[in-house]
Tab-separated table of C-alpha atoms and ligand atoms in Angstrom:
chain	number	residue	atom	x	y	z
A	1	MET	CA	-43.765	41.890	-109.097
A	2	LYS	CA	-45.581	40.282	-106.203
A	3	ARG	CA	-48.783	38.631	-107.400
A	4	PHE	CA	-51.924	39.949	-105.726
A	5	PRO	CA	-55.035	37.801	-105.501
A	6	ILE	CA	-57.568	38.993	-108.047
A	7	PHE	CA	-59.995	40.415	-105.460
A	8	VAL	CA	-57.235	42.686	-104.122
A	9	LEU	CA	-56.560	43.964	-107.632
A	10	LEU	CA	-60.265	44.657	-108.077
A	11	LEU	CA	-60.244	46.678	-104.834
A	12	LEU	CA	-57.195	48.597	-106.002
A	13	PHE	CA	-58.565	49.315	-109.469
A	14	PRO	CA	-62.357	49.461	-109.254
A	15	CYS	CA	-62.604	51.856	-112.198
A	16	LEU	CA	-60.466	49.606	-114.359
A	17	SER	CA	-62.661	46.598	-113.783
A	18	PHE	CA	-65.765	48.658	-114.529
A	19	ALA	CA	-64.293	50.282	-117.628
A	20	GLN	CA	-63.496	46.956	-119.209
A	21	GLU	CA	-67.011	45.629	-118.851
A	22	GLY	CA	-68.279	44.718	-122.275
A	23	HIS	CA	-65.003	45.782	-123.843
A	24	SER	CA	-64.221	43.512	-126.757
A	25	HIS	CA	-61.239	45.252	-128.307
A	26	ALA	CA	-58.773	42.894	-129.931
A	27	ASN	CA	-56.357	45.793	-129.758
A	28	GLY	CA	-56.813	49.225	-128.192
A	29	ARG	CA	-57.065	51.139	-131.460
A	30	ALA	CA	-59.395	48.920	-133.484
A	31	ILE	CA	-62.431	50.896	-134.674
A	32	GLU	CA	-65.505	48.860	-133.712
A	33	PHE	CA	-69.176	49.664	-134.159
A	34	PRO	CA	-72.015	47.228	-133.494
A	35	ASP	CA	-73.983	45.813	-136.418
A	36	VAL	CA	-77.511	47.131	-136.935
A	37	PRO	CA	-80.679	45.090	-137.603
A	38	GLY	CA	-80.319	43.506	-141.051
A	39	PHE	CA	-76.877	44.918	-141.846
A	40	PHE	CA	-73.202	44.621	-140.990
A	41	SER	CA	-71.636	47.923	-139.910
A	42	LEU	CA	-68.442	47.933	-141.974
A	43	THR	CA	-65.761	50.565	-141.342
A	44	CYS	CA	-64.150	51.854	-144.529
A	45	ASP	CA	-61.519	54.409	-145.502
A	46	LEU	CA	-62.196	55.153	-149.168
A	47	HIS	CA	-59.466	57.752	-149.846
A	48	ILE	CA	-55.813	56.762	-149.434
A	49	HIS	CA	-52.513	57.757	-151.099
A	50	SER	CA	-49.075	56.162	-151.327
A	51	VAL	CA	-45.815	57.037	-153.102
A	52	PHE	CA	-47.555	55.967	-156.311
A	53	SER	CA	-49.033	59.487	-156.325
A	54	ASP	CA	-48.231	62.136	-153.679
A	55	GLY	CA	-48.225	60.009	-150.513
A	56	ASP	CA	-45.126	59.382	-148.385
A	57	VAL	CA	-45.210	55.601	-147.896
A	58	TRP	CA	-45.288	52.358	-149.866
A	59	PRO	CA	-48.763	50.767	-150.298
A	60	ASN	CA	-48.004	47.904	-147.875
A	61	VAL	CA	-47.855	50.422	-144.993
A	62	ARG	CA	-51.371	51.600	-145.895
A	63	VAL	CA	-52.638	48.043	-145.586
A	64	GLN	CA	-50.866	47.554	-142.245
A	65	GLU	CA	-52.325	50.795	-140.867
A	66	SER	CA	-55.822	49.725	-141.920
A	67	GLN	CA	-55.348	46.334	-140.281
A	68	ARG	CA	-54.170	47.960	-137.046
A	69	ASP	CA	-57.243	50.190	-137.148
A	70	GLY	CA	-59.412	47.101	-137.552
A	71	LEU	CA	-60.981	48.459	-140.743
A	72	ASP	CA	-63.180	46.219	-142.864
A	73	CYS	CA	-62.138	47.899	-146.094
A	74	MET	CA	-59.873	50.490	-147.668
A	75	ALA	CA	-59.707	51.906	-151.178
A	76	VAL	CA	-56.430	52.682	-152.950
A	77	THR	CA	-57.046	56.025	-154.687
A	78	GLU	CA	-53.873	57.459	-156.218
A	79	HIS	CA	-54.090	60.688	-158.207
A	80	LEU	CA	-54.176	59.796	-161.889
A	81	GLU	CA	-52.787	63.133	-163.046
A	82	TYR	CA	-50.636	64.331	-160.121
A	83	GLN	CA	-47.451	62.260	-159.956
A	84	PRO	CA	-44.760	64.209	-158.049
A	85	HIS	CA	-42.576	61.103	-157.393
A	86	LYS	CA	-42.566	59.842	-160.957
A	87	ASP	CA	-38.863	60.675	-161.608
A	88	ASP	CA	-37.836	58.608	-158.546
A	89	ILE	CA	-40.487	55.919	-158.898
A	90	PRO	CA	-41.418	55.547	-162.559
A	91	HIS	CA	-44.546	53.434	-162.908
A	92	PRO	CA	-46.323	53.477	-166.238
A	93	ASP	CA	-48.933	51.071	-164.799
A	94	ARG	CA	-51.451	53.026	-162.682
A	95	ASN	CA	-52.865	49.815	-161.251
A	96	ARG	CA	-49.601	49.026	-159.478
A	97	ALA	CA	-50.396	50.528	-156.042
A	98	PHE	CA	-53.646	48.550	-155.882
A	99	GLU	CA	-51.847	45.335	-156.886
A	100	LEU	CA	-49.192	45.805	-154.182
A	101	ALA	CA	-51.811	46.603	-151.524
A	102	THR	CA	-53.886	43.589	-152.543
A	103	ARG	CA	-50.835	41.357	-152.282
A	104	THR	CA	-50.044	42.670	-148.783
A	105	ALA	CA	-53.629	42.146	-147.629
A	106	GLY	CA	-53.419	38.570	-148.931
A	107	SER	CA	-56.044	36.369	-147.344
A	108	SER	CA	-56.572	38.666	-144.343
A	109	ASP	CA	-60.005	40.070	-143.462
A	110	LEU	CA	-59.224	43.468	-144.997
A	111	ILE	CA	-61.116	44.179	-148.237
A	112	VAL	CA	-58.980	46.267	-150.620
A	113	ILE	CA	-60.919	48.225	-153.256
A	114	HIS	CA	-59.429	49.421	-156.545
A	115	GLY	CA	-59.859	53.167	-157.014
A	116	SER	CA	-58.329	56.288	-158.532
A	117	GLU	CA	-58.523	60.028	-157.884
A	118	ILE	CA	-59.582	62.005	-160.957
A	119	THR	CA	-57.691	65.233	-160.313
A	120	ARG	CA	-58.832	68.450	-162.002
A	121	SER	CA	-59.165	72.143	-161.290
A	122	LEU	CA	-62.656	73.607	-160.856
A	123	PRO	CA	-65.386	73.218	-161.960
A	124	PHE	CA	-64.670	69.477	-161.743
A	125	GLY	CA	-62.377	69.487	-158.708
A	126	HIS	CA	-61.180	66.128	-157.405
A	127	ALA	CA	-63.227	62.934	-157.345
A	128	ASN	CA	-62.545	59.346	-156.323
A	129	THR	CA	-63.899	56.517	-158.365
A	130	ILE	CA	-63.813	53.070	-156.716
A	131	PHE	CA	-64.600	49.479	-157.767
A	132	ILE	CA	-62.936	50.171	-161.136
A	133	THR	CA	-61.028	47.564	-163.149
A	134	ASP	CA	-58.268	49.508	-164.940
A	135	SER	CA	-56.866	52.852	-163.749
A	136	ASN	CA	-54.749	53.244	-166.909
A	137	LYS	CA	-57.855	53.711	-169.043
A	138	LEU	CA	-58.853	56.697	-166.884
A	139	VAL	CA	-55.769	58.717	-167.811
A	140	LEU	CA	-57.540	60.905	-170.361
A	141	GLU	CA	-57.255	64.476	-171.544
A	142	SER	CA	-60.930	65.296	-171.083
A	143	ALA	CA	-62.421	65.202	-167.586
A	144	GLU	CA	-65.842	64.304	-169.009
A	145	ALA	CA	-64.292	61.307	-170.755
A	146	ALA	CA	-62.629	60.179	-167.487
A	147	TYR	CA	-65.978	60.277	-165.620
A	148	GLU	CA	-67.611	58.361	-168.492
A	149	GLU	CA	-64.898	55.705	-168.454
A	150	ALA	CA	-65.230	55.386	-164.658
A	151	GLN	CA	-68.956	54.762	-165.095
A	152	ARG	CA	-68.310	52.269	-167.901
A	153	GLN	CA	-66.017	50.292	-165.540
A	154	GLY	CA	-68.730	50.200	-162.877
A	155	GLY	CA	-67.086	52.833	-160.689
A	156	PHE	CA	-68.830	54.423	-157.709
A	157	THR	CA	-67.675	58.043	-157.900
A	158	PHE	CA	-67.745	60.706	-155.192
A	159	MET	CA	-66.683	64.358	-154.986
A	160	ASN	CA	-63.573	64.860	-152.862
A	161	HIS	CA	-63.034	67.667	-150.354
A	162	PRO	CA	-65.524	70.095	-151.976
A	163	ASN	CA	-64.600	72.512	-149.141
A	164	TRP	CA	-60.840	72.418	-149.906
A	165	THR	CA	-59.415	75.896	-149.359
A	166	ALA	CA	-56.965	75.504	-152.274
A	167	GLN	CA	-60.051	75.532	-154.525
A	168	ARG	CA	-62.596	77.281	-152.251
A	169	LYS	CA	-60.969	80.131	-150.343
A	170	ASP	CA	-63.991	80.514	-148.050
A	171	GLY	CA	-64.079	76.796	-147.222
A	172	VAL	CA	-67.689	76.589	-148.454
A	173	ALA	CA	-68.541	73.533	-150.575
A	174	ARG	CA	-70.553	74.282	-153.706
A	175	VAL	CA	-71.700	72.417	-156.794
A	176	GLU	CA	-71.242	73.892	-160.281
A	177	GLU	CA	-73.483	73.223	-163.287
A	178	MET	CA	-70.952	70.681	-164.474
A	179	ASN	CA	-71.117	68.739	-161.170
A	180	ILE	CA	-74.916	68.746	-161.311
A	181	SER	CA	-74.832	67.377	-164.841
A	182	LEU	CA	-72.490	64.570	-163.706
A	183	ILE	CA	-74.847	63.818	-160.788
A	184	GLU	CA	-77.786	63.635	-163.214
A	185	LYS	CA	-75.858	61.192	-165.433
A	186	GLY	CA	-75.105	58.990	-162.426
A	187	GLN	CA	-71.405	59.765	-162.729
A	188	ILE	CA	-71.233	61.313	-159.234
A	189	GLN	CA	-72.955	59.261	-156.513
A	190	GLY	CA	-71.395	60.510	-153.289
A	191	ILE	CA	-69.634	63.447	-151.618
A	192	GLU	CA	-67.045	63.810	-148.884
A	193	VAL	CA	-68.675	65.572	-145.952
A	194	VAL	CA	-65.536	64.813	-143.959
A	195	ASN	CA	-62.041	64.891	-145.471
A	196	ASP	CA	-58.896	64.615	-143.343
A	197	ILE	CA	-59.368	67.164	-140.523
A	198	THR	CA	-62.239	69.100	-142.086
A	199	TYR	CA	-66.031	68.820	-141.917
A	200	SER	CA	-68.507	70.602	-144.189
A	201	ASP	CA	-72.141	71.416	-143.337
A	202	GLU	CA	-72.539	72.646	-146.926
A	203	ALA	CA	-71.321	69.306	-148.303
A	204	LEU	CA	-73.908	67.614	-146.072
A	205	GLU	CA	-76.607	69.910	-147.527
A	206	ILE	CA	-75.457	68.964	-151.045
A	207	ALA	CA	-75.561	65.258	-150.152
A	208	LEU	CA	-79.137	65.596	-148.871
A	209	LYS	CA	-80.330	67.812	-151.741
A	210	TYR	CA	-78.937	65.601	-154.533
A	211	ASN	CA	-79.310	62.227	-152.794
A	212	LEU	CA	-75.568	61.489	-152.637
A	213	ALA	CA	-73.845	59.040	-150.297
A	214	ILE	CA	-72.380	60.739	-147.207
A	215	ILE	CA	-68.655	59.923	-147.135
A	216	GLY	CA	-65.873	60.555	-144.568
A	217	THR	CA	-62.251	59.743	-145.436
A	218	SER	CA	-58.713	60.226	-144.163
A	219	ASP	CA	-57.194	61.287	-147.547
A	220	ILE	CA	-53.984	60.176	-145.847
A	221	HIS	CA	-50.609	61.186	-147.306
A	222	ASN	CA	-48.198	60.825	-144.359
A	223	LEU	CA	-48.862	58.408	-141.474
A	224	ILE	CA	-52.281	57.750	-139.913
A	225	ASP	CA	-50.705	57.784	-136.428
A	226	TRP	CA	-49.191	61.216	-136.905
A	227	GLN	CA	-52.010	62.875	-138.815
A	228	PHE	CA	-54.761	61.741	-136.427
A	229	ASP	CA	-52.750	61.434	-133.172
A	230	VAL	CA	-53.566	57.769	-132.680
A	231	PRO	CA	-51.082	57.451	-129.754
A	232	GLY	CA	-53.035	60.268	-128.050
A	233	GLY	CA	-56.344	58.468	-128.529
A	234	GLY	CA	-57.286	59.933	-131.918
A	235	HIS	CA	-58.567	58.073	-134.944
A	236	ARG	CA	-58.924	58.543	-138.687
A	237	PRO	CA	-62.302	59.544	-140.139
A	238	VAL	CA	-64.161	56.563	-141.595
A	239	THR	CA	-67.324	55.824	-143.520
A	240	ILE	CA	-69.501	53.243	-141.764
A	241	VAL	CA	-71.223	51.279	-144.537
A	242	PHE	CA	-74.352	49.229	-143.710
A	243	ALA	CA	-73.926	46.177	-145.916
A	244	LYS	CA	-75.986	43.021	-146.355
A	245	GLU	CA	-72.796	41.015	-146.770
A	246	ARG	CA	-69.157	41.525	-145.875
A	247	THR	CA	-67.860	41.601	-149.463
A	248	GLN	CA	-66.893	44.177	-152.104
A	249	ALA	CA	-70.259	43.590	-153.773
A	250	GLY	CA	-72.003	44.110	-150.441
A	251	ILE	CA	-70.168	47.394	-149.846
A	252	LYS	CA	-70.924	48.617	-153.360
A	253	GLU	CA	-74.625	47.797	-153.045
A	254	ALA	CA	-74.759	49.702	-149.736
A	255	LEU	CA	-73.018	52.765	-151.212
A	256	LEU	CA	-75.399	52.771	-154.195
A	257	ALA	CA	-78.297	52.610	-151.702
A	258	ARG	CA	-76.669	55.527	-149.736
A	259	ARG	CA	-76.582	53.466	-146.499
A	260	THR	CA	-73.619	55.256	-144.891
A	261	VAL	CA	-72.625	57.281	-141.841
A	262	ALA	CA	-69.404	59.292	-141.571
A	263	TRP	CA	-67.542	59.192	-138.238
A	264	TYR	CA	-65.242	62.121	-137.430
A	265	TYR	CA	-63.802	62.790	-133.946
A	266	ASP	CA	-66.913	61.933	-131.867
A	267	THR	CA	-69.369	63.104	-134.484
A	268	LEU	CA	-71.563	60.723	-136.492
A	269	ILE	CA	-73.016	62.261	-139.649
A	270	GLY	CA	-75.777	60.540	-141.591
A	271	ARG	CA	-79.411	60.393	-142.603
A	272	GLU	CA	-81.708	59.704	-139.664
A	273	GLU	CA	-82.829	56.316	-141.058
A	274	HIS	CA	-79.193	55.144	-141.193
A	275	VAL	CA	-77.672	56.767	-138.138
A	276	MET	CA	-80.450	56.047	-135.620
A	277	PRO	CA	-80.243	52.244	-135.878
A	278	LEU	CA	-76.524	52.636	-135.176
A	279	VAL	CA	-77.215	54.863	-132.143
A	280	GLU	CA	-79.851	52.427	-130.866
A	281	SER	CA	-77.535	49.442	-131.336
A	282	SER	CA	-74.717	51.307	-129.564
A	283	LEU	CA	-76.574	52.582	-126.461
A	284	ASN	CA	-78.583	50.298	-124.200
A	285	VAL	CA	-79.937	50.501	-120.669
A	286	THR	CA	-78.404	47.474	-118.956
A	287	GLU	CA	-79.567	48.075	-115.385
A	288	SER	CA	-82.120	50.186	-113.520
A	289	GLY	CA	-83.459	50.319	-109.968
A	290	TYR	CA	-84.313	52.648	-107.115
A	291	THR	CA	-81.526	53.364	-104.634
A	292	GLY	CA	-82.254	52.487	-100.974
A	293	ASP	CA	-85.633	53.839	-99.863
A	294	THR	CA	-85.377	56.945	-102.076
A	295	SER	CA	-87.142	57.906	-105.291
A	296	ILE	CA	-83.802	58.302	-107.027
A	297	LEU	CA	-83.546	55.894	-109.932
A	298	LYS	CA	-80.132	54.507	-110.874
A	299	VAL	CA	-79.873	53.837	-114.621
A	300	VAL	CA	-76.828	52.243	-116.267
A	301	ILE	CA	-76.348	52.953	-119.971
A	302	SER	CA	-73.774	50.959	-121.901
A	303	ASN	CA	-72.065	52.307	-125.006
A	304	THR	CA	-70.698	49.459	-127.149
A	305	SER	CA	-69.481	51.736	-129.936
A	306	GLU	CA	-66.153	53.387	-130.677
A	307	SER	CA	-67.598	56.881	-130.376
A	308	GLU	CA	-68.216	58.929	-127.259
A	309	PHE	CA	-71.845	60.092	-127.135
A	310	THR	CA	-73.048	63.445	-125.796
A	311	LEU	CA	-76.708	63.502	-124.780
A	312	ARG	CA	-78.775	66.452	-123.559
A	313	ASN	CA	-81.592	65.557	-121.230
A	314	THR	CA	-84.992	66.684	-122.525
A	315	SER	CA	-87.049	64.543	-120.096
A	316	THR	CA	-89.405	65.919	-117.474
A	317	PHE	CA	-87.009	64.517	-114.839
A	318	ARG	CA	-83.757	66.067	-113.659
A	319	PHE	CA	-80.609	64.242	-112.631
A	320	HIS	CA	-79.183	63.827	-109.108
A	321	ASP	CA	-75.524	63.514	-110.148
A	322	ARG	CA	-75.106	65.991	-113.011
A	323	ALA	CA	-76.736	68.802	-114.976
A	324	ASP	CA	-78.479	68.136	-118.269
A	325	ILE	CA	-75.485	66.883	-120.265
A	326	LEU	CA	-74.629	63.188	-120.190
A	327	MET	CA	-71.325	62.014	-121.702
A	328	LEU	CA	-71.089	58.317	-122.556
A	329	PRO	CA	-67.477	57.218	-123.210
A	330	PRO	CA	-66.843	54.501	-125.829
A	331	HIS	CA	-66.934	50.833	-124.751
A	332	HIS	CA	-68.023	51.824	-121.275
A	333	SER	CA	-71.049	51.666	-118.977
A	334	THR	CA	-72.141	54.929	-117.351
A	335	GLU	CA	-74.370	55.347	-114.310
A	336	VAL	CA	-76.857	58.206	-114.073
A	337	LEU	CA	-79.134	59.063	-111.139
A	338	VAL	CA	-82.631	60.271	-112.067
A	339	LYS	CA	-84.974	62.100	-109.671
A	340	THR	CA	-88.417	60.731	-110.500
A	341	GLY	CA	-90.141	62.512	-107.589
A	342	GLN	CA	-91.899	59.361	-106.454
A	343	ARG	CA	-91.338	55.710	-107.241
A	344	VAL	CA	-92.973	54.914	-110.578
A	345	GLU	CA	-93.392	51.732	-112.605
A	346	SER	CA	-92.132	53.127	-115.857
A	347	VAL	CA	-90.030	56.100	-116.878
A	348	THR	CA	-89.344	57.638	-120.276
A	349	LEU	CA	-85.957	59.312	-120.607
A	350	SER	CA	-85.492	61.436	-123.719
A	351	PHE	CA	-82.377	63.091	-125.069
A	352	ASP	CA	-81.068	65.172	-127.933
A	353	VAL	CA	-78.063	63.283	-129.313
A	354	LEU	CA	-75.692	66.220	-129.716
A	355	ASN	CA	-72.799	64.331	-131.349
A	356	VAL	CA	-75.041	63.021	-134.120
A	357	VAL	CA	-75.794	65.294	-137.081
A	358	THR	CA	-78.574	64.455	-139.559
A	359	ALA	CA	-78.567	67.865	-141.282
A	360	PRO	CA	-76.754	71.125	-140.444
A	361	ASP	CA	-77.541	72.137	-136.828
A	362	THR	CA	-79.923	69.184	-136.497
A	363	HIS	CA	-79.598	66.462	-133.857
A	364	PRO	CA	-81.896	63.477	-133.511
A	365	THR	CA	-83.863	62.450	-130.437
A	366	LEU	CA	-83.324	59.250	-128.485
A	367	THR	CA	-85.704	57.799	-125.891
A	368	PHE	CA	-85.345	54.974	-123.396
A	369	GLU	CA	-88.425	53.321	-121.891
A	370	ILE	CA	-87.339	52.096	-118.449
A	371	LYS	CA	-89.223	49.780	-116.109
A	372	PRO	CA	-87.408	49.908	-112.751
B	1	LIG	ZN1	-57.786	65.487	-153.821
B	2	LIG	ZN1	-56.598	62.632	-152.276
């Protein structure tokens, strides 16, 4: 192909040059969120299966998928009790999947966490326990004994898919007396608000009522690319963990302190004190000024996160180039024209952040103070 001088290419592809501004992707699919003041924003998938329970692939593929997705950590969480491949792949050692995944990760940046899925019918349902030391010791007749052993090993345990229609026909997450007693004993510390392709407002209510960590996971069994249409621009759900250090101990401390946000499609779900620093680190006004001799203010907002944001204007000013909804694509700068009536020295723009959920049907407010 004939080589064009760079300025000609810029004329041909003005949008391309603009879109890549501030774009730091090592590869197109890596999931990247900015750090927040005082904490690293670590992306984690804490619910993953391989052929060592009912998944379709060997554990090394799980590690490779996580690396392609640029995750900071993944947990290996095979079912302890459900072993449909055991005649083809006998494995008396329930730690084996974790060992193979750890070996594949080697000295790479990916943190691999040792977990297991305690798999029971209701009232217990399914739960993942992570940061454990020996999965074999969790294979126990009594569910209560399994939760106790998980706690004894230092496990962080969370309820899985409490909205699962195989166990809840109406898709409504609930807690039973038994779950509440486990929460009170510190043997349940989190809950999946997002699992695979489902989201649960009721699980979010339970998380807020009982002070549980808000978790979002893939619960992947087949391939991440197929299940979440990665070639079409999709992504797996993740839990963003706000950790003081980028280590297993740092992640565990953050989970125990409930400093998490779940990310699902373009929705961020978390407590206001955790999600708002992430929103404020992600969205920044990078440019502002009046256009020509008008009183129309051009404002450029950059989004350095992986998520698209949807804002609804609640300011006293209206826009010149759109109605009240402002979409901010990921890793992109977006221009908006604001009619301020007359030229002013400072402007407050306020928005409802519609893609952020802090409680069912509740969206936080974001303001920008702009000095043109
Ligand atoms: Zn499960
Ligand atoms: Zn599972």
